[in-house]
Coordinates of C-alpha atoms in Angstrom, one line a residue:
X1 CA 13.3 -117.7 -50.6
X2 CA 11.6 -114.2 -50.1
X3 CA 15.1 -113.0 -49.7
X4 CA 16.2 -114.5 -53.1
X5 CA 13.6 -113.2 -54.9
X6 CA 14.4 -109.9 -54.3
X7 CA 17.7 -110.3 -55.1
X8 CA 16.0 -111.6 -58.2
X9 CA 14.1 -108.8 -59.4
X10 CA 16.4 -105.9 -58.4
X11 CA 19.4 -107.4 -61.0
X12 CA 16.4 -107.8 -63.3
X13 CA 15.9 -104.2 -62.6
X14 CA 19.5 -103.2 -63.0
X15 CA 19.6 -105.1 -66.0
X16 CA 16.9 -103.1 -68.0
X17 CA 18.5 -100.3 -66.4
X18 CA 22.1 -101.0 -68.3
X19 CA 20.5 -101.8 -71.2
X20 CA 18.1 -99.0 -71.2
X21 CA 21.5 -96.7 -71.0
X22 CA 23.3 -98.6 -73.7
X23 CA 20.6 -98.0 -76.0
X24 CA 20.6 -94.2 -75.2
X25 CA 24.6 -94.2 -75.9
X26 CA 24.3 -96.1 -79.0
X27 CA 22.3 -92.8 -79.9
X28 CA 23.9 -90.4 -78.9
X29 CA 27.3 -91.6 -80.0
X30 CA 27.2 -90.8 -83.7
X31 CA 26.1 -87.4 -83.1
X32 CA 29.1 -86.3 -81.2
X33 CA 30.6 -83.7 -82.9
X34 CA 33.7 -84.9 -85.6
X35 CA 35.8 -82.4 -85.0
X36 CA 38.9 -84.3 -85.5
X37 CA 37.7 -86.5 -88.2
X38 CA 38.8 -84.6 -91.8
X39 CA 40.6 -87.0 -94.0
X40 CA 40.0 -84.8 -97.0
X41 CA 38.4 -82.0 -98.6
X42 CA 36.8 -81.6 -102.3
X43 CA 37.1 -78.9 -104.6
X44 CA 33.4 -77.2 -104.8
X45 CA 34.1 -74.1 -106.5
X46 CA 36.7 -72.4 -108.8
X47 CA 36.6 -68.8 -109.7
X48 CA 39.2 -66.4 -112.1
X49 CA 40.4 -68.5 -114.0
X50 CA 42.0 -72.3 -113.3
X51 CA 45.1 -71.4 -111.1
X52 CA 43.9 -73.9 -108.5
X53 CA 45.7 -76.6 -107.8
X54 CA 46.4 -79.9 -105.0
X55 CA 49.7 -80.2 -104.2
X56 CA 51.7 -79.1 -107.8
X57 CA 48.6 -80.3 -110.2
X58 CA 45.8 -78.0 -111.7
X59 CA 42.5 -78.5 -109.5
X60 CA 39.3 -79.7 -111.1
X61 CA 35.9 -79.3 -109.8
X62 CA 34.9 -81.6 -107.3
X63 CA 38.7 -83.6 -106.9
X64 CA 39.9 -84.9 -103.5
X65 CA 42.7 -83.4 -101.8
X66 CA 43.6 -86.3 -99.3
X67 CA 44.9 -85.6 -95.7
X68 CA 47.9 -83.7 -95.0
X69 CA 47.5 -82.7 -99.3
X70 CA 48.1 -79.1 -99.9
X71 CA 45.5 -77.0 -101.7
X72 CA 46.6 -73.7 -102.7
X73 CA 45.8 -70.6 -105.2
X74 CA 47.7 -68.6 -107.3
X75 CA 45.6 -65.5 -108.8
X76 CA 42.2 -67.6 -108.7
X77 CA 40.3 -68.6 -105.6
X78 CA 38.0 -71.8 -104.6
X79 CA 35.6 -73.3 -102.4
X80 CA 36.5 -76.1 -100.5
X81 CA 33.8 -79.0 -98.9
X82 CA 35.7 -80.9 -95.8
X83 CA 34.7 -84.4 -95.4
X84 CA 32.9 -83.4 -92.3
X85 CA 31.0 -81.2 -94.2
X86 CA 32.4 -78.1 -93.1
X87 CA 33.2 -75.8 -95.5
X88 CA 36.2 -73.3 -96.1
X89 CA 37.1 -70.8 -98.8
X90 CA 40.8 -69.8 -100.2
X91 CA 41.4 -66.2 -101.3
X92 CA 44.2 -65.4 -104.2
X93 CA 47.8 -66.5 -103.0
X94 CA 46.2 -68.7 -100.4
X95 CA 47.9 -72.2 -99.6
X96 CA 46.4 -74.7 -97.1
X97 CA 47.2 -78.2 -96.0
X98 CA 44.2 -80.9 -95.1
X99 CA 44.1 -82.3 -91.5
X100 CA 42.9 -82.4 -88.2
X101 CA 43.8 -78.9 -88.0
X102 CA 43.6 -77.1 -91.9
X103 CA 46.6 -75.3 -91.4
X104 CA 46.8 -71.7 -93.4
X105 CA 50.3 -71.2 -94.5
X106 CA 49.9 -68.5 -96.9
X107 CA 46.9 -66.1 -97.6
X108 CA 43.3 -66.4 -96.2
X109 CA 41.2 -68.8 -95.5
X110 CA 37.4 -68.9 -93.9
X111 CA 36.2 -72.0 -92.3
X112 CA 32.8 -72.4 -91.6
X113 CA 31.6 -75.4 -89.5
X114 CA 33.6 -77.7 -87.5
X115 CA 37.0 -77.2 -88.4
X116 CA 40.0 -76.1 -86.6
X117 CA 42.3 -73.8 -88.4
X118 CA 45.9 -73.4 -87.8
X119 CA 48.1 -70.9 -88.5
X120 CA 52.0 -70.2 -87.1
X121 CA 51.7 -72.6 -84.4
X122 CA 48.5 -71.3 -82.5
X123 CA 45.5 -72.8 -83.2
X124 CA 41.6 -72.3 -83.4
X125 CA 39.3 -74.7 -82.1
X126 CA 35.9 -73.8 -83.2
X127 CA 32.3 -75.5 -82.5
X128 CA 30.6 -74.4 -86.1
X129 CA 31.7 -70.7 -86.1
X130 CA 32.4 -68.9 -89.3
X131 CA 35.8 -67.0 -89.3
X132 CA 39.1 -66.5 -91.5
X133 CA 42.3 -67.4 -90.7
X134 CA 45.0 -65.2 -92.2
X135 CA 48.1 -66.4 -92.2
X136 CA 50.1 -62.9 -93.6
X137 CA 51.9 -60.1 -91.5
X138 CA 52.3 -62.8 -88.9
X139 CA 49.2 -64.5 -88.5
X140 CA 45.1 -63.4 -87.8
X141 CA 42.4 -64.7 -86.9
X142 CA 39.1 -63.0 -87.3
X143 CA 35.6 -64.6 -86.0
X144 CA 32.4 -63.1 -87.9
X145 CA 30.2 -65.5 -86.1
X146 CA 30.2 -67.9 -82.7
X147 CA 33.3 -67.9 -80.7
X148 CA 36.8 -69.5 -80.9
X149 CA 38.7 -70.7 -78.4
X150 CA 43.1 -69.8 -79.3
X151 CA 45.7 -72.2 -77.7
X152 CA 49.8 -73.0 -79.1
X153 CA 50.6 -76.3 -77.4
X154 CA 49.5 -76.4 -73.4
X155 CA 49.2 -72.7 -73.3
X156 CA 45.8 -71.0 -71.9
X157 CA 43.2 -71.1 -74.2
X158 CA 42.3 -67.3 -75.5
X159 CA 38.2 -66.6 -76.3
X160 CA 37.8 -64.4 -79.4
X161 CA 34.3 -63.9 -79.8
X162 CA 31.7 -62.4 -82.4
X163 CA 32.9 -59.4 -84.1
X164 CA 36.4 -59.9 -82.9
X165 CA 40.3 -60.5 -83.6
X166 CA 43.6 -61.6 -82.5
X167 CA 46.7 -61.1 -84.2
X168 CA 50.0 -62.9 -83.8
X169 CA 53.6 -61.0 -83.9
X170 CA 57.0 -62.5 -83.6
X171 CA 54.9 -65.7 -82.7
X172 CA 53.2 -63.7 -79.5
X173 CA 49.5 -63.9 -79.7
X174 CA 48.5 -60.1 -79.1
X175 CA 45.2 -58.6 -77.1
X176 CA 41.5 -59.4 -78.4
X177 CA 40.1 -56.5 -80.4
X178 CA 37.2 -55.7 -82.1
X179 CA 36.6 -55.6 -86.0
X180 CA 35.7 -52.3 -87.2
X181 CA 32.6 -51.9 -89.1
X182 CA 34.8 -50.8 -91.8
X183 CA 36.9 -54.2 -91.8
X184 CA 33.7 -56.0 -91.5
X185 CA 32.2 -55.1 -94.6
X186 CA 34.9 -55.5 -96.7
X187 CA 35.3 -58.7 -95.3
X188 CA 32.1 -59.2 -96.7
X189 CA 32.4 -57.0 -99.6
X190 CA 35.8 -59.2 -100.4
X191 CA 37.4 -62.0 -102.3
X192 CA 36.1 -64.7 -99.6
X193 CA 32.9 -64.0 -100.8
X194 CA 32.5 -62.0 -104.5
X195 CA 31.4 -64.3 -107.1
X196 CA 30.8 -67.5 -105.0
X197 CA 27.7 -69.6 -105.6
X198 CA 26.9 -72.1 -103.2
X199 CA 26.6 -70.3 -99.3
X200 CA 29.0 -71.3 -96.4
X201 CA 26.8 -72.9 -93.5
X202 CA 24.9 -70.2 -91.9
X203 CA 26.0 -67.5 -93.9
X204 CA 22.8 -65.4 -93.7
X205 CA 23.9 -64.6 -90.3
X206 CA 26.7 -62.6 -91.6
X207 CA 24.4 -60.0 -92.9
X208 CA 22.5 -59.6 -89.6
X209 CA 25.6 -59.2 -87.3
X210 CA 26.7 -56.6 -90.0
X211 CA 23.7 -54.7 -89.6
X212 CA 24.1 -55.0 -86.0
X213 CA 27.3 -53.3 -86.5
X214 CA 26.8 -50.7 -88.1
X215 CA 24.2 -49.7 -86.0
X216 CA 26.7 -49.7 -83.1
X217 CA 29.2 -47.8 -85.1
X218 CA 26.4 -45.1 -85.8
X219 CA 25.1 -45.1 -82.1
X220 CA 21.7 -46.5 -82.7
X221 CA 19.4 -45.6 -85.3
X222 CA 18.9 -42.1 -85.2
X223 CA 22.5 -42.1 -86.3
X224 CA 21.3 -43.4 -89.8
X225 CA 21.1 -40.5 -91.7
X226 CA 24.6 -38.7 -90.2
X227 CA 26.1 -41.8 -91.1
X228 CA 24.9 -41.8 -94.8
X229 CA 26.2 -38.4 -95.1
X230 CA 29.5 -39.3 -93.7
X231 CA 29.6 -41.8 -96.1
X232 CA 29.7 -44.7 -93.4
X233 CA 29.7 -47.7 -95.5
X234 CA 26.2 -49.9 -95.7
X235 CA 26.3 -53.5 -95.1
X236 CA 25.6 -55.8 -98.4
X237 CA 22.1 -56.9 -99.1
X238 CA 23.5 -60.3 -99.8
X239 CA 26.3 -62.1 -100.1
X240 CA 28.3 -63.5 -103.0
X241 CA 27.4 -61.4 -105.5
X242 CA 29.7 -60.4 -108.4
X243 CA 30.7 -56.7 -107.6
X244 CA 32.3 -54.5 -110.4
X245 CA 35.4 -52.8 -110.0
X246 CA 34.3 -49.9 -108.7
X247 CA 32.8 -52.1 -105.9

């Protein structure tokens, strides 16, 4: 009888156990990351104009482009809202299609969040990093903040980190380099950011790392003044502001 009881108690034991770790997983579950869960993205922002449109019909403000539905711009631009709640951004001439993978067929594109961009055949798969995918002279991709990993099919996986890029010729990706400060602030200073209103996710990062650039590219900060006289460009003080055209 002794014997039975303990047999007893310990699958009482292993029962709470079980149930104590299906409680824990019932948790945890929805807060896996989605990263392969945008069905569609909504139009958040138009700027210059109305020359937005999904698939061959004029964009409004906050319509649905539905997977696989191609967004693109002609000379305007737009925000974008993924149904993950990522975000992305489309510079003039730009032309994406909605997916598991936003593929960037013409143009520029920056993703910001948990979204994979694509672009001639190699892909970027990101855990909530802000970086632009270009998808002209071949094929870029440039990562401001985070890290992304850079695979085409069952190939190696290549890191590109903070403050670097990877270009693609002839459908060859090519060696990891670093942004110059230059390229960083025009980045900055550009179309994927000029006039837009509502901030990508953890865009006020952009403006430290930019700092932190330029004092690299000035050798520390008694290089300040040399570099104001040699006209080394200074990093915005924020981000989306309308710049004239002498900007």
């Amino acid at each position: 009888m002794t014997g039975f009881k303990q047999r007893q108690k310990i699958w009482k034991i292993f029962l709470g156990v079980l149930s104590l770790a299906c409680i824990v997983l019932a948790i945890a579950f929805p807060r896996i990351p989605a990263m392969a869960q945008i069905s569609q993205a909504i139009v958040q922002e138009i700027l210059d104009g109305d020359e937005v449109f999904v698939q061959d019909s004029k964009a409004t403000l906050n319509q649905i482009a539905k997977f696989d539905e191609v967004v693109r711009t002609e000379k305007s631009r737009t925000a974008l809202v993924f149904s993950n709640l990522a975000a992305g951004r489309l510079a003039p001439n730009s032309s994406v299609s909605v997916g598991q993978c936003v593929e960037v067929r013409q143009g520029q594109l920056i993703a910001s969040g948990p979204v994979n961009g694509c672009v001639a055949g190699f892909e970027a798969d990101v855990q909530g990093t802000i970086y632009v995918v270009d998808a002209d002279k071949g094929g870029k991709f440039q990562v401001l903040e985070g890290q992304v990993k850079v695979k085409k099919g069952t190939e190696e996986p290549v890191e590109v980190g903070q403050g670097q890029q990877v270009a693609i010729a002839d459908g060859i990706l090519g060696v990891v380099e670093r942004i110059s400060f230059e390229d960083f602030v025009k980045i900055l200073k550009g179309a994927l950011f000029e006039g837009f209103t509502v901030p990508l996710p953890k865009q006020e990062r952009l403006l430290e790392i930019c700092n932190e650039l330029r004092q690299d590219a000035l050798g520390g900060a008694e290089g300040q003044v040399v570099g104001t006289v040699l006209g080394v460009p200074q990093c915005p003080t924020e981000l989306g502001i309308r710049i004239g055209p002498s900007g």
